Short mmCIF file of C-alpha atoms and ligand atoms in Angstrom, two decimals:
data_model
loop_
_atom_site.label_atom_id
_atom_site.label_comp_id
_atom_site.label_asym_id
_atom_site.label_seq_id
_atom_site.Cartn_x
_atom_site.Cartn_y
_atom_site.Cartn_z
CA MET A 1 -23.56 12.57 -13.19
CA LYS A 2 -20.28 14.40 -12.71
CA ILE A 3 -17.78 14.45 -9.89
CA ALA A 4 -14.31 15.73 -9.05
CA ILE A 5 -11.46 13.90 -7.36
CA VAL A 6 -8.84 16.02 -5.63
CA GLY A 7 -5.44 14.31 -5.58
CA THR A 8 -4.21 12.10 -8.39
CA GLY A 9 -2.04 9.84 -6.29
CA TYR A 10 -2.64 6.16 -6.05
CA VAL A 11 -6.09 6.32 -4.51
CA GLY A 12 -7.40 9.31 -6.46
CA LEU A 13 -6.27 8.07 -9.83
CA ILE A 14 -7.72 4.60 -9.41
CA THR A 15 -10.97 5.81 -7.86
CA GLY A 16 -11.42 8.47 -10.54
CA THR A 17 -10.64 6.10 -13.36
CA GLY A 18 -12.86 3.37 -11.91
CA LEU A 19 -15.82 5.70 -11.40
CA SER A 20 -15.44 7.09 -14.92
CA SER A 21 -15.70 3.49 -16.18
CA PHE A 22 -19.17 3.46 -14.61
CA GLY A 23 -20.15 6.21 -17.06
CA ILE A 24 -19.62 9.10 -14.61
CA ASP A 25 -17.91 12.25 -15.84
CA VAL A 26 -14.81 12.56 -13.63
CA THR A 27 -12.29 15.36 -13.32
CA CYS A 28 -9.13 14.44 -11.44
CA VAL A 29 -7.38 17.50 -10.14
CA ASP A 30 -3.95 17.93 -8.60
CA ILE A 31 -1.82 20.93 -7.65
CA ASP A 32 1.20 19.08 -9.09
CA LYS A 33 1.18 20.52 -12.62
CA GLU A 34 3.85 18.09 -13.81
CA LYS A 35 1.70 15.12 -12.83
CA ILE A 36 -1.28 16.56 -14.69
CA ARG A 37 0.88 17.27 -17.74
CA LEU A 38 2.07 13.66 -17.66
CA LEU A 39 -1.48 12.32 -17.34
CA ASN A 40 -2.73 14.58 -20.12
CA SER A 41 0.01 13.21 -22.36
CA GLY A 42 -1.27 9.66 -21.76
CA LYS A 43 1.42 8.63 -19.25
CA LEU A 44 0.99 7.43 -15.68
CA PRO A 45 3.01 8.62 -12.67
CA ILE A 46 2.81 5.11 -11.10
CA TYR A 47 2.90 1.53 -12.26
CA GLU A 48 -0.27 -0.43 -11.58
CA PRO A 49 -1.44 -3.42 -13.63
CA GLN A 50 -4.31 -2.63 -16.07
CA LEU A 51 -4.48 1.03 -15.10
CA LYS A 52 -2.91 2.58 -18.18
CA ASP A 53 -5.38 1.03 -20.64
CA LEU A 54 -8.29 1.95 -18.42
CA VAL A 55 -7.17 5.58 -18.11
CA GLN A 56 -6.60 5.86 -21.86
CA ASN A 57 -10.00 4.34 -22.72
CA ASN A 58 -11.90 6.63 -20.40
CA VAL A 59 -9.99 9.69 -21.62
CA LYS A 60 -10.69 8.68 -25.23
CA GLU A 61 -14.38 8.30 -24.48
CA GLY A 62 -14.44 11.79 -22.98
CA ARG A 63 -15.39 10.85 -19.40
CA LEU A 64 -12.06 11.30 -17.64
CA HIS A 65 -10.29 14.66 -17.45
CA PHE A 66 -7.19 15.95 -15.68
CA SER A 67 -6.77 19.48 -14.44
CA SER A 68 -4.61 21.54 -12.12
CA ASP A 69 -7.18 24.30 -11.75
CA LEU A 70 -8.51 23.32 -8.33
CA GLU A 71 -10.70 26.41 -7.83
CA ASN A 72 -12.59 26.02 -11.10
CA VAL A 73 -13.00 22.30 -10.66
CA ILE A 74 -14.50 22.89 -7.18
CA ARG A 75 -16.93 25.48 -8.54
CA ASP A 76 -17.88 23.16 -11.38
CA ASN A 77 -18.73 20.09 -9.30
CA ASN A 78 -21.16 19.32 -6.48
CA VAL A 79 -19.62 16.02 -5.48
CA ILE A 80 -15.95 16.26 -4.59
CA PHE A 81 -13.80 13.38 -3.39
CA ILE A 82 -10.71 14.23 -1.37
CA ALA A 83 -7.92 11.75 -2.05
CA VAL A 84 -4.82 13.73 -1.14
CA GLY A 85 -1.92 12.22 0.80
CA THR A 86 -2.06 11.95 4.58
CA PRO A 87 1.58 11.19 5.38
CA PRO A 88 2.79 10.41 8.89
CA LYS A 89 4.43 13.03 11.09
CA ALA A 90 7.62 12.14 12.92
CA ASP A 91 5.62 11.13 16.02
CA GLY A 92 3.38 8.74 14.05
CA SER A 93 0.32 10.99 14.01
CA THR A 94 -1.30 11.94 10.70
CA ASN A 95 -0.33 15.05 8.80
CA LEU A 96 -3.59 16.63 7.67
CA ALA A 97 -2.03 19.67 5.96
CA GLY A 98 -3.10 18.53 2.47
CA ILE A 99 -6.67 17.91 3.60
CA GLN A 100 -6.80 21.28 5.39
CA ASP A 101 -5.62 23.11 2.26
CA VAL A 102 -8.25 21.44 0.10
CA ALA A 103 -10.97 22.16 2.69
CA LYS A 104 -10.00 25.86 2.79
CA THR A 105 -10.07 26.10 -1.01
CA ILE A 106 -13.47 24.40 -1.08
CA GLY A 107 -14.74 26.84 1.54
CA LYS A 108 -13.52 29.84 -0.46
CA ASN A 109 -15.15 28.53 -3.63
CA LEU A 110 -18.44 27.26 -2.24
CA ASN A 111 -20.97 28.29 -4.88
CA SER A 112 -23.69 25.59 -4.39
CA TYR A 113 -24.59 22.59 -2.20
CA LYS A 114 -21.57 20.29 -2.10
CA LEU A 115 -21.00 16.79 -0.89
CA ILE A 116 -17.38 16.31 0.11
CA VAL A 117 -16.28 12.68 0.29
CA ASN A 118 -13.16 11.78 2.25
CA LYS A 119 -11.42 8.95 0.44
CA SER A 120 -8.02 9.49 2.05
CA THR A 121 -7.33 7.52 5.21
CA VAL A 122 -7.94 10.10 7.92
CA PRO A 123 -8.14 10.04 11.73
CA ILE A 124 -11.54 9.54 13.29
CA GLY A 125 -13.29 12.89 13.50
CA THR A 126 -11.67 14.36 10.37
CA GLY A 127 -15.02 14.47 8.56
CA ARG A 128 -16.37 16.85 11.19
CA TYR A 129 -13.13 18.84 11.11
CA VAL A 130 -13.22 19.25 7.32
CA ARG A 131 -16.80 20.51 7.48
CA LYS A 132 -15.80 23.02 10.14
CA ILE A 133 -12.95 24.38 8.01
CA ILE A 134 -15.17 24.66 4.92
CA GLU A 135 -17.85 26.49 6.90
CA GLU A 136 -15.26 28.81 8.40
CA TYR A 137 -13.91 29.80 4.99
CA SER A 138 -17.26 30.12 3.20
CA ASP A 139 -19.92 32.78 3.56
CA GLY A 140 -22.51 30.36 4.93
CA LYS A 141 -24.87 30.71 1.97
CA TYR A 142 -24.63 27.10 0.85
CA GLU A 143 -24.97 23.79 2.61
CA VAL A 144 -22.00 21.44 2.74
CA GLU A 145 -21.87 17.83 3.88
CA VAL A 146 -18.87 15.63 4.47
CA ALA A 147 -19.01 11.86 4.02
CA SER A 148 -16.43 9.12 4.46
CA ASN A 149 -15.88 6.46 1.82
CA PRO A 150 -12.64 4.68 2.69
CA GLU A 151 -10.82 2.65 0.07
CA PHE A 152 -9.54 -0.88 0.50
CA LEU A 153 -7.54 -1.20 -2.72
CA ARG A 154 -4.38 -3.24 -2.67
CA GLU A 155 -1.46 -1.92 -4.66
CA GLY A 156 -0.74 -4.28 -7.51
CA ALA A 157 -4.35 -5.47 -7.62
CA ALA A 158 -6.09 -2.13 -7.30
CA VAL A 159 -8.02 -2.14 -10.56
CA ARG A 160 -9.40 -5.61 -9.89
CA ASP A 161 -10.22 -4.57 -6.30
CA PHE A 162 -12.03 -1.47 -7.53
CA PHE A 163 -14.40 -3.48 -9.71
CA HIS A 164 -14.74 -6.43 -7.31
CA PRO A 165 -14.61 -4.98 -3.81
CA ASN A 166 -15.45 -7.07 -0.76
CA ARG A 167 -17.60 -4.19 0.47
CA ILE A 168 -18.29 -0.51 0.00
CA VAL A 169 -18.35 1.55 3.19
CA LEU A 170 -20.43 4.73 3.15
CA GLY A 171 -20.29 6.96 6.22
CA THR A 172 -22.77 9.78 5.88
CA SER A 173 -24.81 12.12 8.03
CA SER A 174 -27.90 12.53 5.82
CA GLU A 175 -30.19 10.58 3.51
CA LYS A 176 -29.29 12.96 0.70
CA ALA A 177 -25.56 12.23 0.94
CA LEU A 178 -26.21 8.51 1.22
CA SER A 179 -28.42 8.49 -1.84
CA ILE A 180 -25.84 10.41 -3.94
CA LEU A 181 -23.11 7.94 -2.97
CA THR A 182 -25.27 4.85 -3.45
CA ASP A 183 -26.13 6.16 -6.90
CA LEU A 184 -22.44 6.64 -7.75
CA TYR A 185 -21.68 3.04 -6.88
CA ARG A 186 -24.87 1.69 -8.49
CA PRO A 187 -23.04 -0.78 -10.80
CA LEU A 188 -21.45 -2.44 -7.77
CA TYR A 189 -24.74 -2.35 -5.87
CA LEU A 190 -26.38 -4.20 -8.75
CA LEU A 191 -23.60 -6.79 -8.58
CA GLU A 192 -24.64 -7.44 -4.98
CA THR A 193 -21.54 -5.96 -3.40
CA PRO A 194 -22.31 -5.56 0.33
CA PHE A 195 -22.77 -1.90 1.29
CA ILE A 196 -22.09 -0.84 4.86
CA LYS A 197 -24.11 2.30 5.50
CA THR A 198 -23.05 3.95 8.70
CA ASN A 199 -22.05 7.23 10.26
CA VAL A 200 -18.90 9.14 9.32
CA GLU A 201 -16.86 8.28 12.43
CA THR A 202 -17.58 4.58 12.07
CA ALA A 203 -16.52 4.59 8.41
CA GLU A 204 -13.30 6.38 9.35
CA LEU A 205 -12.53 3.78 12.02
CA ILE A 206 -13.40 0.83 9.76
CA LYS A 207 -10.49 1.72 7.49
CA TYR A 208 -7.98 1.72 10.36
CA ALA A 209 -9.54 -1.38 11.88
CA ALA A 210 -9.25 -3.33 8.61
CA ASN A 211 -5.59 -2.44 8.08
CA SER A 212 -4.73 -2.98 11.74
CA PHE A 213 -6.35 -6.39 11.75
CA LEU A 214 -4.55 -7.52 8.59
CA ALA A 215 -1.26 -6.22 9.96
CA THR A 216 -1.97 -8.09 13.21
CA LYS A 217 -2.32 -11.35 11.29
CA ILE A 218 1.06 -10.77 9.65
CA SER A 219 2.86 -9.91 12.88
CA PHE A 220 1.20 -12.85 14.57
CA ILE A 221 2.39 -15.33 11.96
CA ASN A 222 5.86 -13.79 11.97
CA GLU A 223 6.07 -14.38 15.71
CA MET A 224 4.94 -17.98 15.20
CA ALA A 225 7.68 -18.30 12.55
CA ASN A 226 10.27 -17.03 15.00
CA ILE A 227 9.10 -19.59 17.53
CA CYS A 228 9.32 -22.24 14.78
CA SER A 229 12.95 -21.28 14.15
CA LYS A 230 13.78 -22.00 17.76
CA THR A 231 11.97 -25.32 17.93
CA GLY A 232 12.27 -27.14 14.62
CA ALA A 233 8.58 -26.58 13.84
CA ASN A 234 7.68 -25.55 10.29
CA ILE A 235 5.75 -22.31 9.73
CA ALA A 236 4.44 -23.41 6.32
CA ASP A 237 2.49 -26.23 7.95
CA VAL A 238 1.43 -24.04 10.87
CA SER A 239 0.03 -21.44 8.43
CA GLU A 240 -1.78 -24.03 6.39
CA ALA A 241 -3.36 -25.65 9.44
CA LEU A 242 -4.40 -22.28 10.90
CA GLY A 243 -5.80 -21.12 7.59
CA LEU A 244 -8.02 -24.15 7.25
CA ASP A 245 -9.88 -23.06 10.35
CA GLN A 246 -12.59 -21.01 8.71
CA ARG A 247 -12.75 -18.67 11.68
CA ILE A 248 -9.15 -17.71 10.95
CA GLY A 249 -8.89 -17.91 7.14
CA LYS A 250 -5.74 -18.53 5.16
CA LYS A 251 -5.02 -15.01 3.86
CA PHE A 252 -2.30 -12.85 5.39
CA LEU A 253 -0.64 -15.74 7.15
CA HIS A 254 2.56 -15.72 5.09
CA ALA A 255 5.55 -15.29 7.33
CA GLY A 256 8.33 -13.12 5.95
CA ILE A 257 10.30 -9.99 6.73
CA GLY A 258 7.31 -7.99 7.87
CA PHE A 259 4.86 -5.70 6.17
CA GLY A 260 5.82 -2.54 4.34
CA GLY A 261 4.10 -0.12 2.03
CA SER A 262 2.54 3.24 2.52
CA CYS A 263 -0.47 1.97 4.48
CA PHE A 264 -0.03 -0.65 7.18
CA PRO A 265 2.91 0.93 9.03
CA LYS A 266 1.46 4.43 8.80
CA ASP A 267 -2.12 3.50 9.67
CA LEU A 268 -1.14 1.32 12.60
CA ARG A 269 1.05 4.02 14.11
CA SER A 270 -1.66 6.58 13.50
CA LEU A 271 -4.32 4.49 15.27
CA VAL A 272 -1.98 3.90 18.20
CA LYS A 273 -1.44 7.67 18.36
CA GLN A 274 -5.16 8.47 18.03
CA ALA A 275 -5.95 5.99 20.82
CA ASP A 276 -3.21 7.56 22.97
CA SER A 277 -4.70 11.00 22.55
CA LEU A 278 -8.10 9.59 23.54
CA GLY A 279 -6.51 8.23 26.71
CA TYR A 280 -6.67 4.64 25.49
CA ASP A 281 -3.62 2.40 25.41
CA PHE A 282 -3.88 0.35 22.17
CA ILE A 283 -1.59 -2.39 23.49
CA LEU A 284 -2.13 -4.83 20.63
CA GLY A 285 -1.44 -2.18 17.97
CA LYS A 286 1.82 -1.20 19.66
CA GLY A 287 2.87 -4.84 19.73
CA VAL A 288 2.09 -5.33 16.06
CA VAL A 289 4.26 -2.34 15.14
CA LYS A 290 7.10 -3.52 17.37
CA VAL A 291 7.05 -7.08 16.01
CA ASN A 292 7.14 -5.69 12.49
CA GLU A 293 10.11 -3.45 13.23
CA ASN A 294 11.95 -6.36 14.85
CA GLN A 295 11.24 -8.70 11.96
CA ARG A 296 13.28 -6.75 9.45
CA LYS A 297 16.07 -6.23 12.01
CA TYR A 298 16.07 -9.96 12.64
CA ALA A 299 16.36 -10.57 8.87
CA PHE A 300 19.34 -8.24 8.64
CA ASN A 301 21.00 -9.94 11.62
CA ARG A 302 20.57 -13.33 9.94
CA ILE A 303 22.61 -12.08 6.97
CA SER A 304 25.14 -10.32 9.11
CA ASP A 305 25.60 -13.33 11.45
CA ALA A 306 26.30 -15.60 8.46
CA PHE A 307 29.52 -13.68 7.74
CA LYS A 308 31.85 -14.43 10.59
CA ASP A 309 34.39 -11.88 9.29
CA GLY A 310 31.82 -9.12 8.81
CA LEU A 311 29.94 -7.67 5.85
CA LYS A 312 32.60 -5.18 4.80
CA GLY A 313 33.70 -5.90 1.24
CA LYS A 314 31.12 -8.65 0.72
CA THR A 315 28.79 -8.61 -2.28
CA ILE A 316 25.11 -9.20 -1.60
CA ALA A 317 22.48 -9.57 -4.29
CA ILE A 318 18.95 -8.55 -3.37
CA LEU A 319 16.06 -9.84 -5.47
CA GLY A 320 13.15 -7.43 -5.18
CA ALA A 321 13.05 -3.79 -4.11
CA SER A 322 9.33 -2.99 -3.98
CA PHE A 323 7.47 -3.61 -0.73
CA LYS A 324 5.50 -6.37 -2.46
CA PRO A 325 5.12 -7.77 -5.99
CA GLU A 326 3.30 -6.02 -8.86
CA THR A 327 4.15 -2.52 -7.78
CA ASP A 328 7.06 -0.11 -8.17
CA ASP A 329 6.35 1.34 -4.71
CA ILE A 330 9.29 1.10 -2.32
CA ARG A 331 7.81 2.99 0.61
CA GLU A 332 8.72 1.23 3.88
CA SER A 333 9.93 -1.69 1.78
CA PRO A 334 11.76 -4.33 3.85
CA ALA A 335 14.01 -4.91 0.80
CA ILE A 336 15.14 -1.29 0.87
CA TYR A 337 15.66 -1.49 4.62
CA LEU A 338 17.99 -4.47 4.11
CA ALA A 339 19.80 -2.75 1.25
CA GLU A 340 20.38 0.34 3.37
CA ARG A 341 21.69 -1.62 6.36
CA LEU A 342 23.96 -3.69 4.11
CA LEU A 343 25.36 -0.57 2.44
CA LYS A 344 25.97 0.98 5.87
CA SER A 345 27.93 -2.15 6.77
CA GLN A 346 30.11 -1.47 3.72
CA ALA A 347 28.87 -4.37 1.64
CA THR A 348 28.45 -3.98 -2.11
CA VAL A 349 24.75 -4.35 -2.85
CA LYS A 350 23.44 -5.43 -6.24
CA ILE A 351 19.71 -5.35 -6.73
CA TYR A 352 17.20 -6.49 -9.31
CA ASP A 353 13.47 -5.73 -9.41
CA PRO A 354 11.15 -5.95 -12.43
CA LYS A 355 9.57 -2.51 -11.82
CA ALA A 356 11.09 -0.68 -8.88
CA LEU A 357 14.75 -0.24 -9.84
CA ASN A 358 14.46 3.46 -10.66
CA ASN A 359 12.83 4.17 -7.32
CA ALA A 360 15.40 2.04 -5.50
CA LYS A 361 18.31 3.80 -7.17
CA ALA A 362 16.79 7.20 -6.40
CA ALA A 363 16.49 6.25 -2.72
CA LEU A 364 19.93 4.61 -2.45
CA PRO A 365 22.27 5.83 -5.21
CA GLU A 366 25.05 3.44 -4.12
CA LEU A 367 23.01 0.43 -5.19
CA ILE A 368 24.21 -1.43 -8.25
CA CYS A 369 21.19 -2.19 -10.41
CA ALA A 370 21.14 -5.41 -12.39
CA SER A 371 18.92 -6.30 -15.32
CA SER A 372 18.08 -9.83 -14.16
CA SER A 373 18.22 -12.05 -11.09
CA TYR A 374 21.21 -13.93 -12.47
CA GLU A 375 23.09 -10.76 -13.34
CA ALA A 376 22.57 -9.54 -9.78
CA ALA A 377 23.93 -12.85 -8.46
CA ILE A 378 27.20 -12.71 -10.42
CA ASN A 379 30.08 -12.85 -7.88
CA ALA A 380 27.65 -12.41 -4.98
CA ASP A 381 28.55 -13.93 -1.65
CA ALA A 382 24.87 -14.17 -0.78
CA VAL A 383 21.54 -13.83 -2.54
CA VAL A 384 18.58 -12.42 -0.62
CA LEU A 385 15.07 -12.99 -1.95
CA ALA A 386 13.29 -9.99 -0.47
CA THR A 387 10.11 -9.58 -2.56
CA GLU A 388 8.18 -12.52 -3.96
CA TRP A 389 7.71 -11.39 -7.58
CA ASN A 390 6.40 -14.30 -9.66
CA GLN A 391 9.57 -14.38 -11.73
CA PHE A 392 11.56 -15.18 -8.57
CA ARG A 393 9.42 -18.24 -7.90
CA HIS A 394 11.01 -20.38 -10.60
CA LEU A 395 14.63 -19.44 -10.45
CA ASP A 396 17.11 -21.99 -11.78
CA LEU A 397 18.92 -22.32 -8.45
CA HIS A 398 21.74 -24.37 -10.00
CA HIS A 399 22.41 -21.56 -12.46
CA LEU A 400 22.12 -18.97 -9.69
CA LYS A 401 24.68 -20.82 -7.59
CA SER A 402 27.02 -21.27 -10.57
CA VAL A 403 27.40 -17.50 -11.09
CA MET A 404 27.77 -16.69 -7.38
CA ASN A 405 30.99 -16.35 -5.46
CA GLY A 406 29.49 -17.78 -2.26
CA ASP A 407 26.64 -20.13 -1.43
CA LEU A 408 24.30 -18.29 0.96
CA PHE A 409 20.65 -18.04 -0.03
CA PHE A 410 18.30 -16.05 2.19
CA ASP A 411 14.75 -16.87 1.14
CA PHE A 412 12.98 -14.24 3.23
CA ARG A 413 9.63 -14.83 1.55
CA ASN A 414 9.67 -18.59 2.03
CA VAL A 415 9.33 -19.27 -1.69
CA TYR A 416 11.56 -22.37 -1.95
CA THR A 417 11.96 -25.56 0.03
CA ARG A 418 15.16 -26.32 1.87
CA GLN A 419 15.56 -29.39 -0.34
CA GLU A 420 15.42 -27.36 -3.57
CA ALA A 421 18.07 -24.97 -2.32
CA GLU A 422 20.32 -27.70 -0.95
CA ASN A 423 20.06 -29.67 -4.21
CA ALA A 424 21.67 -26.63 -5.84
CA LYS A 425 24.38 -26.66 -3.13
CA LEU A 426 23.08 -23.45 -1.60
CA LYS A 427 23.05 -22.85 2.16
CA TYR A 428 19.42 -22.13 2.86
CA PHE A 429 18.01 -19.59 5.32
CA ALA A 430 14.26 -19.04 5.48
CA ILE A 431 11.78 -17.64 7.97
CA GLY A 432 10.51 -20.25 10.41
CA LYS A 433 11.24 -23.44 8.56
C1 LIG B 501 -3.22 -2.57 2.17
C2 LIG B 501 -4.58 -3.28 2.35
O1 LIG B 501 -4.45 -4.66 2.01
C3 LIG B 501 -5.63 -2.62 1.47
O2 LIG B 501 -6.89 -3.22 1.71
C4 LIG B 501 -5.68 -1.13 1.80
O3 LIG B 501 -6.59 -0.45 0.94
C5 LIG B 501 -4.32 -0.51 1.60
O4 LIG B 501 -3.38 -1.19 2.45
C6 LIG B 501 -4.42 0.95 1.97
O5 LIG B 501 -4.65 1.25 3.13
O6 LIG B 501 -4.40 1.79 1.06
P1 LIG B 501 -1.27 -2.69 0.37
O7 LIG B 501 -0.51 -1.77 1.26
O8 LIG B 501 -1.32 -2.40 -1.09
O9 LIG B 501 -2.81 -2.78 0.84
O10 LIG B 501 -0.59 -4.11 0.53
P2 LIG B 501 -0.95 -5.56 1.08
O11 LIG B 501 -1.17 -6.48 -0.05
O12 LIG B 501 -2.01 -5.50 2.10
O13 LIG B 501 0.44 -5.95 1.75
C7 LIG B 501 1.02 -5.15 2.76
C8 LIG B 501 2.33 -5.74 3.24
O14 LIG B 501 2.10 -6.92 3.98
C9 LIG B 501 3.31 -6.11 2.13
O15 LIG B 501 4.60 -5.66 2.51
C10 LIG B 501 3.25 -7.62 2.09
O16 LIG B 501 4.44 -8.21 1.65
C11 LIG B 501 2.98 -7.94 3.55
N1 LIG B 501 2.34 -9.25 3.77
C12 LIG B 501 1.08 -9.47 3.32
C13 LIG B 501 3.02 -10.23 4.47
O17 LIG B 501 4.17 -10.05 4.90
N2 LIG B 501 2.38 -11.43 4.70
C14 LIG B 501 1.14 -11.67 4.26
O18 LIG B 501 0.62 -12.78 4.52
C15 LIG B 501 0.46 -10.67 3.55
#
């Protein structure tokens, strides 16, 4: 079996590589020639644990190919996944320009029956829209179907998630399309992965519903944490007790400085916008977004309020730049938000992150990059733990304090206990405890 994946971003690259591991011949295609050149030279445009070895193995075994010749790849394949970016527009709605371009090119190069599979997160109804564009641009000689197969990969754990998914969602409009897709995922089917077989619109909504629900859990627990701060209650115990209720579950109940990344903020705003245009007021979604925006502002204010004479001229060390551990992705990262606000307040900001320093420096050139947590802390008036990389979980707080100028420690991921910080003579600020 052979397939094509259009778009070698995060989703496309992992999906293509994963499917080629199943023995399928996969061509990943991208209009970004530089990206394809990089991939063909054995390098990856992103950091993701385990991905490099997997790509190299599949390339070596001749099942994974990279190309920038979109037209030929379309003509050469009957099953084409679309995994191009769907960035947000300024008003929160989804920019479908990339999807439209691919659909037009498919239409112009339709030379046989084709099954188009939307892997990108796209507004409900996009499947139908893509089919319409393809039909408009083709001569009507060949049949085309559009399916939806949303992805639920987490950055930093994407390879593991690909091979051990909680479920595979297949939204199709014919038995033929369903059977092609079931066949593609046969190894997971044999492993008894649950398959949700549904229509295209439902599959499209499932993706938004999953992300919105997870984001809701985070905003909910952050609000509980803020209530804790005002009452002397402890969010760690609240989370544990809630999580032990099996109807709630313990995942995604870690209070912090709010969710970031390329998915939750964008998908939530998009669903709010989609609901708006359907004449439905998605009140809960709006609240989740608002709480998340406030959470990072609240974190900044905590730092700012701790300096009675202002932030100007102060040195702040930030530990972590990526939006979460095990990725170099800084999109919508709360750490970057804090760094930006601190720089605007004329503080000197030193930052350390195991993987995301280059991206951080590119986004905010005034940042001073350090090569370790302790180097970042030298002469700092405050240290802010913004991303809970494993290596920040066992810091020698005595050593940290000894190189600092001040004694403020903002543990915005609730990694340490107050006692541990105070033993090291640090003034401890956490979220909700
Ligand atoms: C998320 C979903 O988890 C994936 O299932 C989905 O495929 C993906 O979006 C997507 O739509 O492509 P991801 O953005 O990689 O994956 O990150 P998550 O691990 O879900 O974390 C998102 C944010 O929530 C991070 O900033 C994280 O720090 C924050 N978070 C997470 C919390 O603040 N508290 C928690 O308890 C959990």
